[in-house]
Coordinates of C-alpha atoms in Angstrom, one line a residue:
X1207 CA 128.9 162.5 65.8
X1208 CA 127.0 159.4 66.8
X1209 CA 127.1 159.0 70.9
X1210 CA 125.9 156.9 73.3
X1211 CA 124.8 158.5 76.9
X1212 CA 124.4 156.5 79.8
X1213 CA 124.4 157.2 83.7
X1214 CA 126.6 156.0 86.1
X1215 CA 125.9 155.6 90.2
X1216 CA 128.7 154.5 92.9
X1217 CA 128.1 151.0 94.9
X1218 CA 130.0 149.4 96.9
X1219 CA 132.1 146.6 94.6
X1220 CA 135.3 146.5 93.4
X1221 CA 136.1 145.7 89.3
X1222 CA 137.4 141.8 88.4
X1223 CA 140.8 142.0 86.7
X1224 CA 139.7 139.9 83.8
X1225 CA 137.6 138.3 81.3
X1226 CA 136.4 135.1 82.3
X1227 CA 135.6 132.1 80.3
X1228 CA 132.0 130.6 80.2
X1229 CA 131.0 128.3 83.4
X1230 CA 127.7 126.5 83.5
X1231 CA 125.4 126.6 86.2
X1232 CA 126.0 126.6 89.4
X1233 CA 125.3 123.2 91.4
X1234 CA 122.4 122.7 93.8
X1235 CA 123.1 122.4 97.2
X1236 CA 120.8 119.1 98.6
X1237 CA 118.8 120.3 102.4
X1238 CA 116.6 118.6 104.5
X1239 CA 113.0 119.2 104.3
X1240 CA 110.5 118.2 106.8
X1241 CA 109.8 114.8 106.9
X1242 CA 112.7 113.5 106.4
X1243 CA 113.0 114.0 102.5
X1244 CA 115.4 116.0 100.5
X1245 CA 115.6 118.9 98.2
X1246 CA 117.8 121.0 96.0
X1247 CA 118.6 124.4 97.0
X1248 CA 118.1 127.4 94.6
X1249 CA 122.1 128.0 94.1
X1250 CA 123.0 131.5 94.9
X1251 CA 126.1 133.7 94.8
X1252 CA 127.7 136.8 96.1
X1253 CA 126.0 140.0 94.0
X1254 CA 126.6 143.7 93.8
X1255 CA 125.9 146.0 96.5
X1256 CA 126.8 142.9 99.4
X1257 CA 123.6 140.8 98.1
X1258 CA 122.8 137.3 97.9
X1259 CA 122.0 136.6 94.3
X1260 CA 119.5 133.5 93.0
X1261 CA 120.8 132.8 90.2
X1262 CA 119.1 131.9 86.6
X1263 CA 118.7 128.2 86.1
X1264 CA 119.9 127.6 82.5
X1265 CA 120.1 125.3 79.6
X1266 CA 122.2 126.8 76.9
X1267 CA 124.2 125.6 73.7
X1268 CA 127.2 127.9 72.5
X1269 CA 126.1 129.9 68.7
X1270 CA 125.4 127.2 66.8
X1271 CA 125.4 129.7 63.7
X1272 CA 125.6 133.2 62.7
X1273 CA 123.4 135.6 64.6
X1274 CA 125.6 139.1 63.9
X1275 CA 124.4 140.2 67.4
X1276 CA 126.5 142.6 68.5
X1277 CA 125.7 144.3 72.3
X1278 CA 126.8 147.2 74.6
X1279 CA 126.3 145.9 78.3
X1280 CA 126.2 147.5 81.3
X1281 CA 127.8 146.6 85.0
X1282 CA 131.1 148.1 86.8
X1283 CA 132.3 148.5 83.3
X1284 CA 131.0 149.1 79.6
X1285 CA 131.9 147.2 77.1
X1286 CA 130.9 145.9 73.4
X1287 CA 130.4 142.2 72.9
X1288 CA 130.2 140.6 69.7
X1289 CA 128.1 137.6 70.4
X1290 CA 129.3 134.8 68.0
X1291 CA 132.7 135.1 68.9
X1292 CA 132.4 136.3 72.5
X1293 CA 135.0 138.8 71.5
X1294 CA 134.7 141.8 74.2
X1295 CA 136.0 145.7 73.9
X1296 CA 136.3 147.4 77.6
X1297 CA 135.3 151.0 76.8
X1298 CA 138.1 153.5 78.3
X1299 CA 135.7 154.6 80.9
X1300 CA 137.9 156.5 83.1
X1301 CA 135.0 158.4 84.6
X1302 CA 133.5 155.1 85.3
X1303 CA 135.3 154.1 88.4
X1304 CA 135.9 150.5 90.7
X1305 CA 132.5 150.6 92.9
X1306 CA 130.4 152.2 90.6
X1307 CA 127.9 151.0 87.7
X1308 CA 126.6 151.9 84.5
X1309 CA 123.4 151.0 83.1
X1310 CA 122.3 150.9 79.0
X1311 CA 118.6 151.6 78.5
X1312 CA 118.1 151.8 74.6
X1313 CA 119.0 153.2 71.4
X1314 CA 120.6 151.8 67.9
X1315 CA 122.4 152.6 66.6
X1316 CA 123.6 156.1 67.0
X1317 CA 122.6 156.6 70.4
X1318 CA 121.8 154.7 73.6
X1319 CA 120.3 156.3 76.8
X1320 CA 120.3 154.7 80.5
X1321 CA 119.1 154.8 84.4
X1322 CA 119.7 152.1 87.1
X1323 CA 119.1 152.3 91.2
X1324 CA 122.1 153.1 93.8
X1325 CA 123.2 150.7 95.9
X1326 CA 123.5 154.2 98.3
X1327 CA 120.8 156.5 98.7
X1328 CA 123.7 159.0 98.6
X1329 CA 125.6 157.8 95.4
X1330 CA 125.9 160.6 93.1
X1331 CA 123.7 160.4 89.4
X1332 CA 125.9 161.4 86.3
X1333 CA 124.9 161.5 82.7
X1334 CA 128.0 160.2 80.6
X1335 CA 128.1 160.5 76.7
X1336 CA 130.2 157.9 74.8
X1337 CA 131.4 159.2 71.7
X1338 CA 131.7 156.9 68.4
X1339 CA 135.8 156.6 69.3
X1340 CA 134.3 155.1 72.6
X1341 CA 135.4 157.7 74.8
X1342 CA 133.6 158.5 77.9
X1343 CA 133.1 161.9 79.2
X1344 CA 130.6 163.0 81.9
X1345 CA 127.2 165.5 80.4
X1346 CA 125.7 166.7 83.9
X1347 CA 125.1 165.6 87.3
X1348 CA 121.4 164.2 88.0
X1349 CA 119.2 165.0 90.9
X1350 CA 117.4 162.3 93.5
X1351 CA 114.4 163.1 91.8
X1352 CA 115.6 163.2 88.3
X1353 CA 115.6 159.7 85.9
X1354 CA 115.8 159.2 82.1
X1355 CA 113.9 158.2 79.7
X1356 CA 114.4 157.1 75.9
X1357 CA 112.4 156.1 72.9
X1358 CA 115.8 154.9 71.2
X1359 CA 116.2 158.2 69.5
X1360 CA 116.2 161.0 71.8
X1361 CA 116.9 161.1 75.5
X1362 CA 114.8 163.2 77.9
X1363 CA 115.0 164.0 81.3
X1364 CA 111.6 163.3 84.2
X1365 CA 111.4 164.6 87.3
X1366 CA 109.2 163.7 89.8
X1367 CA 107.2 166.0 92.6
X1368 CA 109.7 166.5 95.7
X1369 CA 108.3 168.1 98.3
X1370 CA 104.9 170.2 99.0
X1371 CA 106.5 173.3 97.4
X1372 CA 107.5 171.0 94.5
X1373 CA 104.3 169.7 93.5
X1374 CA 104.8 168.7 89.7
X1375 CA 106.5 166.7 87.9
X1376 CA 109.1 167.9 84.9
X1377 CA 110.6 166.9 81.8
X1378 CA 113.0 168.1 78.9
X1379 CA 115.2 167.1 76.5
X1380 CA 118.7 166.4 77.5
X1381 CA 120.2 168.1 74.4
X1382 CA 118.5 171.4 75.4
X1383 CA 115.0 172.6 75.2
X1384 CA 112.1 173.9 77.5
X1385 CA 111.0 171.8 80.6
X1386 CA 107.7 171.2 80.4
X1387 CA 105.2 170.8 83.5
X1388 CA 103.3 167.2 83.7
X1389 CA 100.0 167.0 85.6
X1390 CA 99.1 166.8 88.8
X1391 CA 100.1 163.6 90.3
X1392 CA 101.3 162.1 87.4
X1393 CA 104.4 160.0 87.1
X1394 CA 106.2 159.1 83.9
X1395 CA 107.4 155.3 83.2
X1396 CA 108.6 155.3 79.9
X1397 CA 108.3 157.3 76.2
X1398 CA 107.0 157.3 72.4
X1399 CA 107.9 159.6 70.7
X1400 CA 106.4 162.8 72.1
X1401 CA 104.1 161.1 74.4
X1402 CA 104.6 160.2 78.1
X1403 CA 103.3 156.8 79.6
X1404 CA 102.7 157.0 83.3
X1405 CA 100.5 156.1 86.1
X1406 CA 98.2 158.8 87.3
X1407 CA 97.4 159.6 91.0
X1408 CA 95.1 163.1 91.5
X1409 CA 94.8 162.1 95.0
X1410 CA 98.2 161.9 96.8
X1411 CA 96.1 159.4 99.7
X1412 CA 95.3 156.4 97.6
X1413 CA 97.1 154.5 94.6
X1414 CA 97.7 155.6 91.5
X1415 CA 94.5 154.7 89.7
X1416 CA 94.8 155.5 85.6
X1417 CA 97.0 154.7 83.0
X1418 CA 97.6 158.0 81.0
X1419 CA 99.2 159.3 78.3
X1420 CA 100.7 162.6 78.4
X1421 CA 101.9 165.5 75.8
X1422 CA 105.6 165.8 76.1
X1423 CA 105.9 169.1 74.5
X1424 CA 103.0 170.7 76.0
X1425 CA 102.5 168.8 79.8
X1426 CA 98.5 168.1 78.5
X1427 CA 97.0 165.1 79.3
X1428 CA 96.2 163.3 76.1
X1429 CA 94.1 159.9 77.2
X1430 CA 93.5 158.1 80.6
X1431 CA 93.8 154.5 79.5
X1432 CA 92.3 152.0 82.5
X1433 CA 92.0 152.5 86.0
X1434 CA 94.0 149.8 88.4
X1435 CA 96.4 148.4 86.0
X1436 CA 100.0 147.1 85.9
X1437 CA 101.8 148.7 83.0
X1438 CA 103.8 145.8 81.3
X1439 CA 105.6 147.6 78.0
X1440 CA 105.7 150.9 75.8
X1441 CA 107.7 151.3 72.3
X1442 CA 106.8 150.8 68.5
X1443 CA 104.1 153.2 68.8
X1444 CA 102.2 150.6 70.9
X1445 CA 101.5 150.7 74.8
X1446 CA 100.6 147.9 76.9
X1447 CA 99.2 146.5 80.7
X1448 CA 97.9 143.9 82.6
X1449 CA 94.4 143.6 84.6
X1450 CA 93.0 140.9 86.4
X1451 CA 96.3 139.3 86.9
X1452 CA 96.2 139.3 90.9
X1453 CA 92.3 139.4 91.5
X1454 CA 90.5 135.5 91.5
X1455 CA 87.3 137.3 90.6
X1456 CA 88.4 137.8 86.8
X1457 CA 91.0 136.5 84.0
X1458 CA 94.3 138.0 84.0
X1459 CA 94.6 139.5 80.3
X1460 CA 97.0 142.0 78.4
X1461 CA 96.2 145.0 76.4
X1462 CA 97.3 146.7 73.6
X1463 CA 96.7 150.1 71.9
X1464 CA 98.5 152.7 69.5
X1465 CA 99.3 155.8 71.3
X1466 CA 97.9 157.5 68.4
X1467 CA 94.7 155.8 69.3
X1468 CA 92.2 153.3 68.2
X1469 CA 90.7 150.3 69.9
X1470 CA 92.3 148.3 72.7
X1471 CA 93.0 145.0 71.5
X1472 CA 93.0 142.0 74.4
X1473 CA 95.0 138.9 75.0
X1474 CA 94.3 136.2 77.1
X1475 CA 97.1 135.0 79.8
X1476 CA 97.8 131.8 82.0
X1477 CA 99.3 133.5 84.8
X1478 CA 100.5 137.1 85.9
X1479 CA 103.1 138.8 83.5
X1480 CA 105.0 142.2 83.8
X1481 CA 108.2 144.0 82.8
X1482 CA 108.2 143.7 79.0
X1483 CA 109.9 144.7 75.6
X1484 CA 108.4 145.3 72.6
X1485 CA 110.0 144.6 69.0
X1486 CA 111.2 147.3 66.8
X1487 CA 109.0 146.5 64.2
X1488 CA 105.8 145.9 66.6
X1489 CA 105.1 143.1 66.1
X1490 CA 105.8 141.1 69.2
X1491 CA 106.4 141.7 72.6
X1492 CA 108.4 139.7 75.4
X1493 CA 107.8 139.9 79.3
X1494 CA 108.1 137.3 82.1
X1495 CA 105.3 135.4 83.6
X1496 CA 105.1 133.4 86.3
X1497 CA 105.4 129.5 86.5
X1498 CA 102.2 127.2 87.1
X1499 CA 103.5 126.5 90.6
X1500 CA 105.9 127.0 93.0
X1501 CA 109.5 125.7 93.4
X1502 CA 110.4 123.8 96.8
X1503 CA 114.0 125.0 95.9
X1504 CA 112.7 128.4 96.7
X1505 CA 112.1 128.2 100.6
X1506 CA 110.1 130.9 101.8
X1507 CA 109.2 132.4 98.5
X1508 CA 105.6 132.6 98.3
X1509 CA 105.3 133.2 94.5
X1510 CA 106.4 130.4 91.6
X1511 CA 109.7 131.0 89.9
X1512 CA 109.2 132.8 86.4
X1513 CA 109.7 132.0 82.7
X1514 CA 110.5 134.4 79.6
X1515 CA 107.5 134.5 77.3
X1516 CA 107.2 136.3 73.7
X1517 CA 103.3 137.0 72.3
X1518 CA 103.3 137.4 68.8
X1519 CA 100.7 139.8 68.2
X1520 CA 99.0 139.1 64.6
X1521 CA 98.4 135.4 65.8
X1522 CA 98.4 135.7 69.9
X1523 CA 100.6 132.6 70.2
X1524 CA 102.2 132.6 73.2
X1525 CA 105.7 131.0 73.2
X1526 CA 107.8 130.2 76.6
X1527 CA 111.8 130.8 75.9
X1528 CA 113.0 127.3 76.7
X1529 CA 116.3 126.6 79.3
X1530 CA 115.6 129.2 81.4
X1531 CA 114.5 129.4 84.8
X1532 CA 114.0 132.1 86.6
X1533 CA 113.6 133.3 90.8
X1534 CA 111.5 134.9 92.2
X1535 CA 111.5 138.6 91.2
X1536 CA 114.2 138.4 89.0
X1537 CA 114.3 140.6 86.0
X1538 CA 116.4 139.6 83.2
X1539 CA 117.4 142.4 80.8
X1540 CA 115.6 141.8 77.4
X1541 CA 116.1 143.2 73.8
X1542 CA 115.0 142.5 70.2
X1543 CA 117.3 142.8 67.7
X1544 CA 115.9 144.9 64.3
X1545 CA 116.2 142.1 62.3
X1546 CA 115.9 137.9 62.3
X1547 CA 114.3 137.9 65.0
X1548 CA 116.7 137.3 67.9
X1549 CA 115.6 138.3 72.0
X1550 CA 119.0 139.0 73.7
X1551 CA 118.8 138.1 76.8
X1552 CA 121.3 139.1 79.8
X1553 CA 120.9 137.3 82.8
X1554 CA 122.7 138.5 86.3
X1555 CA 124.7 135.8 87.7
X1556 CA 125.8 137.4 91.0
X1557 CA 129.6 138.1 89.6
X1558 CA 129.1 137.7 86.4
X1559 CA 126.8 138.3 83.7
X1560 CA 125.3 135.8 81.1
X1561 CA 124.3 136.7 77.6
X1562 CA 121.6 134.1 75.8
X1563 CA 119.8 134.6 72.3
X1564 CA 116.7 132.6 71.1
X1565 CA 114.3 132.7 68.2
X1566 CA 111.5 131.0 68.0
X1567 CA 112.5 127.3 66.0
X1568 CA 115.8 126.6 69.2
X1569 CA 115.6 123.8 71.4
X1570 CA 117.4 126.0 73.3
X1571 CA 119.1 129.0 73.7
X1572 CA 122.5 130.3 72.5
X1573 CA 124.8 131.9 74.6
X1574 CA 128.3 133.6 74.5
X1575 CA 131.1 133.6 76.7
X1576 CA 129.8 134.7 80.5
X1577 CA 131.1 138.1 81.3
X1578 CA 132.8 139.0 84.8
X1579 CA 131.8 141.8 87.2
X1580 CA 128.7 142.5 89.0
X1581 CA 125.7 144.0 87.7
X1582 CA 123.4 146.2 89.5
X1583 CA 119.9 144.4 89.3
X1584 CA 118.3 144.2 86.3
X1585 CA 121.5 143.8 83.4
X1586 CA 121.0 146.3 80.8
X1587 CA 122.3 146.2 77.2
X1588 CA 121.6 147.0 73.5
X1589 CA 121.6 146.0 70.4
X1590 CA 124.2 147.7 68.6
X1591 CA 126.0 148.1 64.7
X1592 CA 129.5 149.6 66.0

């Protein structure tokens, strides 16, 4: 039976009765500057957890054409959304209840995996499993220290060192299956396969130092990577970080390597970059990056607003996703479909949620009906076939 598991937290906000129709973007407020002149305020809108969201800046047309994208997005509630006809299906989530959230990591399309934050420190963790007549029943509880992660196929739980007595980290399938010790100091961020990407710190008094790669079935270490990097994306077999990014004495650049191994291939980049996806097939990956300059609508931000960028990586063109503007530390959910080439993009919108798709060749992006409900920062979804 195919399923989809996902974890659900409690917040603090209660469920919208109903589907709402698209809205387009907020208006600016207009404030006084000093000397005398006038500027637009970054709109903003009531979020989850009792936060003031900045919302996405955006440019969109309705689907213009057939895409076939079909989604299962995350928030107060789950629900399937076919794209070209902004038709939605609410799951019968029972065990998802008003004030909590559930987030969609990955998988397509038999299974999808997910983790998200808690708007409480106390909130209780739960895996769910969805089964394919979309019923929602709860797995196991999760620990403060416990997370998931997913290579779209199989779902495994981490663990991360608690305490003094507790000084290693853990992980192990969730279907069953031995947990295996990680190194010293090591802490997992994502996996591929049977290997672990994570940032390595042997000395608990400084920074994590190396990006390393780590047997999941035995715990070994299998490669230390690059010493003070910013990991930026893992999947397709491929792993990939940023150096130089935030230090004027050298370029900012990405890398890419197999985790099988091989020689780290660079990329050249205009500005600092981070929290990316990479395509099924491998071929490109997408992350934000940050604008050339700041935005005087965002007073008292000291970094620029970001863009959505996609670096196809047989050429190295670099292409900005037009329409979209982003705040400062935002982070939009992202997803490639497995075929024609679509990014989904889900954008939170304090009580609501926007969906957008571009390909390379749009003016501008399509998007769907806006979905209500607030979304516990950043939106997840994925691409799915049922």
């Amino acid at each position: 039976m195919a399923v989809l598991t996902l974890i659900v937290l409690r917040a603090s906000t209660d469920r919208p009765p109903h589907q709402a129709v698209p809205s387009p973007t907020p208006s600016e407020a207009i404030n006084a500057i000093p000397g005398g002149r006038t500027a637009t305020a970054w709109p903003t809108a009531p979020g989850a957890c009792g936060a003031e969201t900045l919302l996405p800046i955006v440019s969109s047309a309705p689907p213009a054409g057939h895409t076939g994208i079909q989604v299962l997005l995350g928030g107060d509630r789950l629900r399937l959304v076919d794209f070209d006809s902004g038709r939605v299906t609410t799951l019968p989530d029972a065990v998802v209840r008003p004030g909590e959230y559930a987030a969609v990591l990955a998988g397509d399309p038999v299974t999808a995996y997910a983790t998200t934050g808690s708007c409480s420190e106390t909130a209780p963790y739960a895996m769910l499993r969805i089964s394919v007549d979309h019923r929602v029943s709860v797995i196991r509880p999760l620990r403060p220290t416990e997370w998931a992660l997913t290579d779209g196929n199989r779902v495994w739980i981490a663990s991360f060192a608690s305490d003094i007595d507790n000084p290693y980290g853990t992980i192990a399938p969730v279907v069953g299956g031995q947990r295996v010790r990680l190194p010293l100091g090591f802490y997992a961020s994502a996996i591929v396969g049977d290997t672990i990407v994570g940032l390595m710190q042997p000395d608990p008094g400084i920074s994590p130092t190396w990006l390393a790669l780590v047997d999941a079935r035995t715990g070994r270490l299998q490669a230390k990577l690059d010493q003070y990097v910013a990991p930026l994306a893992a999947g397709a077999g491929q792993v990939f970080w940023t150096t130089g990014c935030h230090d004027d004495a050298s370029p900012c650049r990405l890398h890419r390597r197999l985790i099988a191994g091989g020689e780290t291939l660079g990329f050249p980049l205009p500005r600092p970059a981070c929290c990316g996806v990479v395509s099924p097939d491998g071929t490109r990956v997408a992350f934000l990056i940050q604008r050339a300059t700041t935005d005087q609508r965002l007073a008292g931000q000291p970094l620029p607003p970001l863009d959505i960028a996609i670096l196809q990586l047989d050429t190295g063109r670099l292409s900005i996703v037009p329409g979209i503007e982003l705040p400062t530390k935002s982070q939009p959910g992202l997803t490639f479909t497995g075929r024609d080439g679509w990014l989904v993009i889900a954008l939170n919108a304090g009580s609501r949620t926007r969906l957008l798709a571009w390909r390379p060749g749009l003016r501008q992006p399509y998007e769907t009906n806006a979905l209500p409900g607030p979304v516990h920062d950043p939106p997840t979804l994925v691409v799915t076939s049922h």
